Short mmCIF file of C-alpha atoms in Angstrom, two decimals:
data_model
loop_
_atom_site.label_atom_id
_atom_site.label_comp_id
_atom_site.label_asym_id
_atom_site.label_seq_id
_atom_site.Cartn_x
_atom_site.Cartn_y
_atom_site.Cartn_z
CA UNK A 974 20.09 -6.54 -16.08
CA UNK A 975 16.38 -6.03 -16.97
CA UNK A 976 15.02 -2.95 -17.01
CA UNK A 977 12.06 -4.31 -15.04
CA UNK A 978 14.30 -4.36 -12.56
CA UNK A 979 14.88 -0.83 -12.38
CA UNK A 980 11.60 -0.06 -12.53
CA UNK A 981 10.70 -1.46 -9.65
CA UNK A 982 13.78 -0.95 -7.16
CA UNK A 983 14.60 2.75 -8.02
CA UNK A 984 10.81 3.77 -6.86
CA UNK A 985 12.81 7.16 -5.52
CA UNK A 986 14.55 7.64 -8.04
CA UNK A 987 13.46 10.95 -10.83
CA UNK A 988 15.95 9.76 -13.67
CA UNK A 989 16.27 6.23 -15.01
CA UNK A 990 19.40 4.03 -15.13
CA UNK A 991 21.90 5.58 -17.81
CA UNK A 992 23.61 3.01 -20.26
CA UNK A 993 27.27 3.25 -20.34
CA UNK A 994 29.91 1.83 -22.57
CA UNK A 995 29.25 -1.93 -23.83
CA UNK A 996 25.75 -1.76 -22.20
CA UNK A 997 26.75 -1.02 -18.57
CA UNK A 998 24.75 1.19 -16.35
CA UNK A 999 25.78 4.25 -14.86
CA UNK A 1000 23.65 5.42 -11.66
CA UNK A 1001 22.51 8.65 -10.71
CA UNK A 1002 22.99 10.30 -7.28
CA UNK A 1003 19.23 9.31 -6.59
CA UNK A 1004 19.54 5.78 -7.47
CA UNK A 1005 22.49 5.45 -5.21
CA UNK A 1006 20.54 6.91 -2.41
CA UNK A 1007 17.54 4.98 -3.31
CA UNK A 1008 19.87 1.50 -3.06
CA UNK A 1009 21.18 2.76 0.31
CA UNK A 1010 18.14 3.10 2.25
CA UNK A 1011 16.78 -0.11 0.83
CA UNK A 1012 19.67 -2.15 1.90
CA UNK A 1013 19.41 -0.46 5.12
CA UNK A 1014 15.80 -1.35 5.33
CA UNK A 1015 15.04 2.21 5.58
CA UNK A 1016 11.06 2.19 6.97
CA UNK A 1017 8.61 2.02 4.10
CA UNK A 1018 5.59 4.49 3.72
CA UNK A 1019 2.27 2.71 3.08
CA UNK A 1020 -0.14 4.50 0.93
CA UNK A 1021 -3.67 2.75 0.58
CA UNK A 1022 -7.59 3.42 -0.17
CA UNK A 1023 -9.97 1.59 1.31
CA UNK A 1024 -12.45 -0.17 -0.93
CA UNK A 1025 -15.76 -0.03 0.92
CA UNK A 1026 -18.60 2.52 1.64
CA UNK A 1027 -17.59 5.71 -0.66
CA UNK A 1028 -20.46 5.78 -2.48
CA UNK A 1029 -23.70 7.07 0.03
CA UNK A 1030 -23.71 9.97 1.90
CA UNK A 1031 -24.71 7.75 5.30
CA UNK A 1032 -21.51 5.64 4.95
CA UNK A 1033 -19.04 9.07 4.19
CA UNK A 1034 -20.93 10.95 6.84
CA UNK A 1035 -20.28 7.79 9.77
CA UNK A 1036 -16.53 7.72 8.06
CA UNK A 1037 -15.86 11.16 9.00
CA UNK A 1038 -17.47 10.17 12.07
CA UNK A 1039 -14.93 7.61 12.74
CA UNK A 1040 -11.73 9.20 11.68
CA UNK A 1041 -12.72 12.21 13.96
CA UNK A 1042 -13.16 10.17 16.97
CA UNK A 1043 -17.06 11.20 17.39
CA UNK A 1044 -16.45 15.11 17.34
CA UNK A 1045 -13.22 14.29 20.10
CA UNK A 1046 -10.50 15.00 16.63
CA UNK A 1047 -10.44 18.29 14.63
CA UNK A 1048 -10.74 17.24 11.03
CA UNK A 1049 -8.51 19.78 8.82
CA UNK A 1050 -9.66 20.86 5.47
CA UNK A 1051 -8.04 22.02 2.41
CA UNK A 1052 -8.63 25.88 3.20
CA UNK A 1053 -6.63 25.27 6.35
CA UNK A 1054 -9.15 25.35 8.77
CA UNK A 1055 -10.57 22.82 11.38
CA UNK A 1056 -13.69 21.31 11.54
CA UNK A 1057 -14.69 20.24 15.02
CA UNK A 1058 -18.12 18.93 16.91
CA UNK A 1059 -20.08 15.27 16.42
CA UNK A 1060 -21.83 16.85 13.24
CA UNK A 1061 -18.36 17.79 11.49
CA UNK A 1062 -19.35 14.84 8.62
CA UNK A 1063 -22.45 16.28 8.00
CA UNK A 1064 -21.51 19.46 8.02
CA UNK A 1065 -18.70 18.39 5.35
CA UNK A 1066 -21.02 16.35 3.43
CA UNK A 1067 -22.97 19.85 2.80
CA UNK A 1068 -20.49 21.77 2.13
CA UNK A 1069 -18.62 19.58 -0.28
CA UNK A 1070 -22.09 19.36 -1.73
CA UNK A 1071 -22.06 15.67 -1.60
CA UNK A 1072 -25.77 15.68 -1.24
CA UNK A 1073 -26.27 17.54 -4.43
CA UNK A 1074 -24.30 14.19 -6.06
CA UNK A 1075 -26.22 11.64 -4.41
CA UNK A 1076 -29.44 13.71 -5.55
CA UNK A 1077 -28.66 13.69 -9.33
CA UNK A 1078 -27.42 9.72 -9.06
CA UNK A 1079 -31.03 8.87 -7.34
CA UNK A 1080 -32.95 11.84 -10.24
CA UNK A 1081 -30.49 10.00 -12.93
CA UNK A 1082 -29.12 12.58 -13.96
CA UNK A 1083 -25.70 11.39 -13.26
CA UNK A 1084 -24.19 8.83 -15.04
CA UNK A 1085 -24.69 5.18 -13.64
CA UNK A 1086 -22.73 1.78 -14.27
CA UNK A 1087 -23.05 -1.01 -12.52
CA UNK A 1088 -22.25 -0.08 -8.53
CA UNK A 1089 -22.86 3.91 -7.76
CA UNK A 1090 -20.04 6.34 -8.46
CA UNK A 1091 -17.53 6.68 -5.04
CA UNK A 1092 -18.76 10.27 -3.81
CA UNK A 1093 -15.26 10.50 -2.10
CA UNK A 1094 -11.90 8.17 -2.01
CA UNK A 1095 -10.71 7.54 1.54
CA UNK A 1096 -6.92 7.24 2.05
CA UNK A 1097 -4.45 6.34 4.64
CA UNK A 1098 -1.20 7.67 4.69
CA UNK A 1099 0.77 5.28 7.17
CA UNK A 1100 4.52 5.06 8.67
CA UNK A 1101 6.03 1.94 10.78
CA UNK A 1102 5.86 2.34 14.62
CA UNK A 1103 8.68 4.63 15.82
CA UNK A 1104 8.20 7.38 13.20
CA UNK A 1105 7.60 10.89 14.40
CA UNK A 1106 3.64 11.30 14.47
CA UNK A 1107 4.24 15.67 13.63
CA UNK A 1108 6.74 14.32 10.76
CA UNK A 1109 4.07 12.26 9.03
CA UNK A 1110 1.00 14.91 9.88
CA UNK A 1111 3.50 17.75 8.04
CA UNK A 1112 4.17 15.14 5.41
CA UNK A 1113 0.34 14.30 4.71
CA UNK A 1114 -0.76 17.84 4.70
CA UNK A 1115 2.24 18.84 2.29
CA UNK A 1116 1.20 15.40 0.37
CA UNK A 1117 -3.00 16.78 0.01
CA UNK A 1118 -2.09 20.32 -0.76
CA UNK A 1119 0.61 19.10 -3.95
CA UNK A 1120 -1.87 16.58 -5.06
CA UNK A 1121 -5.52 18.22 -4.64
CA UNK A 1122 -5.48 21.72 -3.04
CA UNK A 1123 -7.78 24.05 -5.89
CA UNK A 1124 -8.97 20.87 -7.43
CA UNK A 1125 -10.41 18.60 -5.36
CA UNK A 1126 -11.81 19.20 -1.49
CA UNK A 1127 -10.27 17.10 1.49
CA UNK A 1128 -10.14 16.82 4.97
CA UNK A 1129 -7.32 15.01 7.27
CA UNK A 1130 -6.69 14.21 10.27
CA UNK A 1131 -3.99 12.21 12.29
CA UNK A 1132 -4.14 9.33 14.19
CA UNK A 1133 -1.57 7.85 17.39
CA UNK A 1134 -4.10 5.39 18.95
CA UNK A 1135 -2.24 2.43 17.17
CA UNK A 1136 1.16 1.94 17.37
CA UNK A 1137 2.18 3.07 13.70
CA UNK A 1138 1.24 7.03 13.40
CA UNK A 1139 -1.20 7.33 10.42
CA UNK A 1140 -2.99 9.91 8.98
CA UNK A 1141 -6.74 9.37 6.90
CA UNK A 1142 -7.24 11.84 4.16
CA UNK A 1143 -10.54 12.14 2.52
CA UNK A 1144 -10.93 13.65 -0.87
CA UNK A 1145 -13.84 14.70 -2.88
CA UNK A 1146 -14.54 12.06 -5.82
CA UNK A 1147 -15.37 15.33 -8.27
CA UNK A 1148 -13.20 18.22 -8.40
CA UNK A 1149 -14.68 21.82 -7.92
CA UNK A 1150 -14.81 21.76 -12.31
CA UNK A 1151 -16.51 18.35 -12.40
CA UNK A 1152 -13.54 16.29 -13.19
CA UNK A 1153 -13.48 13.11 -11.56
CA UNK A 1154 -10.58 11.45 -9.69
CA UNK A 1155 -9.56 8.05 -10.62
CA UNK A 1156 -6.75 6.17 -8.22
CA UNK A 1157 -4.96 3.15 -10.47
CA UNK A 1158 -1.91 1.07 -9.66
CA UNK A 1159 0.47 3.55 -11.42
CA UNK A 1160 -1.25 6.40 -9.03
CA UNK A 1161 -0.60 4.68 -5.66
CA UNK A 1162 2.55 3.93 -6.92
CA UNK A 1163 3.59 7.51 -7.70
CA UNK A 1164 1.75 8.22 -4.33
CA UNK A 1165 4.35 6.36 -2.47
CA UNK A 1166 7.21 7.67 -3.66
CA UNK A 1167 6.10 11.18 -3.44
CA UNK A 1168 4.81 10.55 0.33
CA UNK A 1169 8.27 9.23 0.87
CA UNK A 1170 9.84 12.31 -0.44
CA UNK A 1171 7.54 14.41 1.36
CA UNK A 1172 8.78 12.61 4.38
CA UNK A 1173 12.61 13.05 3.57
CA UNK A 1174 12.14 16.45 2.85
CA UNK A 1175 11.59 16.96 6.56
CA UNK A 1176 14.25 14.73 7.91
CA UNK A 1177 12.38 11.37 8.54
CA UNK A 1178 13.60 8.54 7.14
CA UNK A 1179 11.46 6.96 4.58
CA UNK A 1180 11.58 4.91 1.28
CA UNK A 1181 9.15 3.19 -1.16
CA UNK A 1182 9.88 0.32 -2.90
CA UNK A 1183 8.01 -3.25 -3.57
CA UNK A 1184 8.30 -5.56 -1.03
CA UNK A 1185 9.92 -8.18 -4.15
CA UNK A 1186 12.90 -6.12 -4.34
CA UNK A 1187 13.15 -6.20 -0.53
CA UNK A 1188 12.95 -9.98 -0.47
CA UNK A 1189 9.46 -9.99 1.07
CA UNK A 1190 6.92 -12.60 -0.54
CA UNK A 1191 4.36 -11.82 1.75
CA UNK A 1192 0.76 -12.36 -0.04
CA UNK A 1193 -1.42 -9.32 -0.03
CA UNK A 1194 -4.96 -10.17 1.02
CA UNK A 1195 -8.11 -7.90 -0.08
CA UNK A 1196 -9.06 -5.69 3.09
CA UNK A 1197 -12.34 -8.19 4.02
CA UNK A 1198 -10.12 -11.46 4.04
CA UNK A 1199 -7.77 -9.90 5.94
CA UNK A 1200 -10.04 -8.74 8.74
CA UNK A 1201 -11.80 -12.13 8.72
CA UNK A 1202 -8.59 -13.75 9.22
CA UNK A 1203 -7.67 -11.52 12.12
CA UNK A 1204 -11.33 -12.80 13.60
CA UNK A 1205 -10.63 -15.92 13.03
CA UNK A 1206 -14.01 -16.20 10.76
CA UNK A 1207 -12.30 -15.49 7.07
CA UNK A 1208 -14.40 -18.65 5.04
CA UNK A 1209 -11.71 -18.08 1.69
CA UNK A 1210 -8.76 -19.32 4.25
CA UNK A 1211 -10.95 -22.41 5.71
CA UNK A 1212 -11.90 -23.32 2.38
CA UNK A 1213 -7.97 -23.00 0.79
CA UNK A 1214 -6.69 -25.04 4.10
CA UNK A 1215 -9.32 -27.99 3.31
CA UNK A 1216 -8.44 -28.10 -0.07
CA UNK A 1217 -4.50 -28.24 0.68
CA UNK A 1218 -5.57 -30.57 3.39
CA UNK A 1219 -7.01 -32.71 0.71
CA UNK A 1220 -3.86 -32.51 -1.17
CA UNK A 1221 -1.77 -33.70 1.26
CA UNK A 1222 -3.83 -36.47 1.70
CA UNK A 1223 -2.95 -38.02 -1.99
CA UNK A 1224 0.76 -37.43 -2.25
CA UNK A 1225 1.44 -33.84 -1.35
CA UNK A 1226 0.37 -30.10 -2.64
CA UNK A 1227 0.59 -29.59 -6.09
CA UNK A 1228 2.80 -26.74 -7.54
CA UNK A 1229 0.42 -23.56 -8.93
CA UNK A 1230 0.94 -20.72 -11.20
CA UNK A 1231 1.51 -18.20 -8.09
CA UNK A 1232 4.27 -20.43 -7.26
CA UNK A 1233 6.18 -20.39 -10.56
CA UNK A 1234 5.81 -16.81 -10.65
CA UNK A 1235 7.17 -16.15 -6.99
CA UNK A 1236 10.42 -17.92 -8.24
CA UNK A 1237 10.56 -16.29 -11.31
CA UNK A 1238 10.31 -12.89 -9.75
CA UNK A 1239 12.75 -13.88 -6.83
CA UNK A 1240 15.49 -14.60 -9.49
CA UNK A 1241 14.60 -12.15 -11.62
CA UNK A 1242 15.15 -9.92 -8.09
CA UNK A 1243 18.54 -11.66 -7.71
CA UNK A 1244 20.08 -11.18 -11.04
CA UNK A 1245 19.05 -7.32 -10.68
CA UNK A 1246 20.71 -6.97 -7.39
CA UNK A 1247 23.99 -8.55 -8.89
CA UNK A 1248 23.77 -6.32 -11.47
CA UNK A 1249 23.29 -3.08 -9.25
CA UNK A 1250 26.55 -4.49 -7.13
CA UNK A 1251 28.54 -4.92 -10.40
CA UNK A 1252 27.57 -1.25 -11.37
CA UNK A 1253 28.41 0.08 -7.96
CA UNK A 1254 32.01 -2.00 -8.24
CA UNK A 1255 32.59 0.07 -12.07
CA UNK A 1256 31.57 3.73 -10.27
CA UNK A 1257 34.26 3.28 -7.47
CA UNK A 1258 31.57 2.40 -4.92
CA UNK A 1259 33.11 -0.91 -3.52
CA UNK A 1260 32.02 -0.99 -0.39
CA UNK A 1261 28.28 -0.10 -0.92
CA UNK A 1262 28.64 -2.98 -3.59
CA UNK A 1263 29.56 -5.34 -0.80
CA UNK A 1264 26.83 -4.18 1.56
CA UNK A 1265 24.27 -4.70 -1.23
CA UNK A 1266 25.49 -8.42 -2.26
CA UNK A 1267 25.41 -9.09 1.29
CA UNK A 1268 21.63 -7.54 1.19
CA UNK A 1269 20.96 -10.32 -1.80
CA UNK A 1270 22.70 -13.28 0.07
CA UNK A 1271 20.47 -12.45 3.03
CA UNK A 1272 16.97 -12.78 1.50
CA UNK A 1273 15.25 -15.75 2.48
CA UNK A 1274 14.08 -18.40 -0.19
CA UNK A 1275 10.17 -17.45 -0.94
CA UNK A 1276 7.66 -19.26 0.62
CA UNK A 1277 4.52 -19.52 -1.08
CA UNK A 1278 1.30 -19.29 1.42
CA UNK A 1279 0.12 -22.70 -0.02
CA UNK A 1280 3.30 -24.11 0.92
CA UNK A 1281 3.20 -22.59 4.70
CA UNK A 1282 -0.01 -24.07 5.16
CA UNK A 1283 1.12 -27.25 3.81
CA UNK A 1284 3.59 -27.29 6.19
CA UNK A 1285 1.98 -26.15 9.25
CA UNK A 1286 -0.86 -29.17 8.42
CA UNK A 1287 1.77 -31.76 7.94
CA UNK A 1288 3.47 -30.52 11.07
CA UNK A 1289 0.32 -30.30 13.72
CA UNK A 1290 -2.19 -32.92 12.28
CA UNK A 1291 -1.42 -36.46 11.89
CA UNK A 1292 -1.90 -38.20 8.46
CA UNK A 1293 -5.59 -39.96 9.67
CA UNK A 1294 -6.59 -36.01 10.39
CA UNK A 1295 -5.18 -34.79 7.58
CA UNK A 1296 -7.10 -37.00 5.25
CA UNK A 1297 -10.15 -36.11 6.72
CA UNK A 1298 -9.74 -32.70 7.01
CA UNK A 1299 -12.63 -30.84 5.33
CA UNK A 1300 -13.14 -26.95 4.06
CA UNK A 1301 -15.12 -26.56 6.90
CA UNK A 1302 -12.91 -26.77 9.90
#
């Protein structure tokens, strides 16, 4: 079993799999718990950073107004106080000295390379519908305190006006000591793992594994593309559908690099789950091993986005319409 599988599966574990005699794998209690949560499909946490409009005073103030629902919701800040009112965003901008950061940028006193640097990071901590909102809020408070207190200024607020309870967390991009906060992919993986643990500490079931390990193969869209798709206005998707329609008219969709990677990933995941089941058998946990094997068997075969689009086109469009399909349809 390849070590990459353990890296991807056991994100909630604090210790790596330990090799036993003849290269067998010994599972820690943390790893067994992570395996159990995954095959039971315990709700997965979502931690994401909103990518746009974080580098100007106006956009930051507007975001504070949005998450505070124009003053109807109080924003909790890092000193434990709440900021209320329609001018809460402006007061935070001034209290965090973001206007000084903007002034330094405009006067050429701060390093500038390409796009203007972020003044804040806009983070969302979310759980699926049915999760207790108070638990999400308490876990988010603990997360923010442990990650940013006494270093980076922050404000947070719980939203419950959508089915999935979520907390908006705004973090000043530069610490009080002048150190800039950089959020990398590995940072988000760590944050997901930690947020799930904070929830579990409060008695809320939560997990943090990758989609591929859970047998999901949904293509991740950039936020702008996703929102445009929901509105039916995505030029990206119109162009993609048109290109696939033309391939259908000339003999069918051509396999692409993404499909090959998807299939290779699925093979590695299934191999990994078989190794997990074998390790559990060796450790005397045959019942859990059987559940793991059933979980792996029930994984659906991955269907790339391109093939899904092609199937829909073939099912709903007559052959002559497929031949005439253009990117603007």
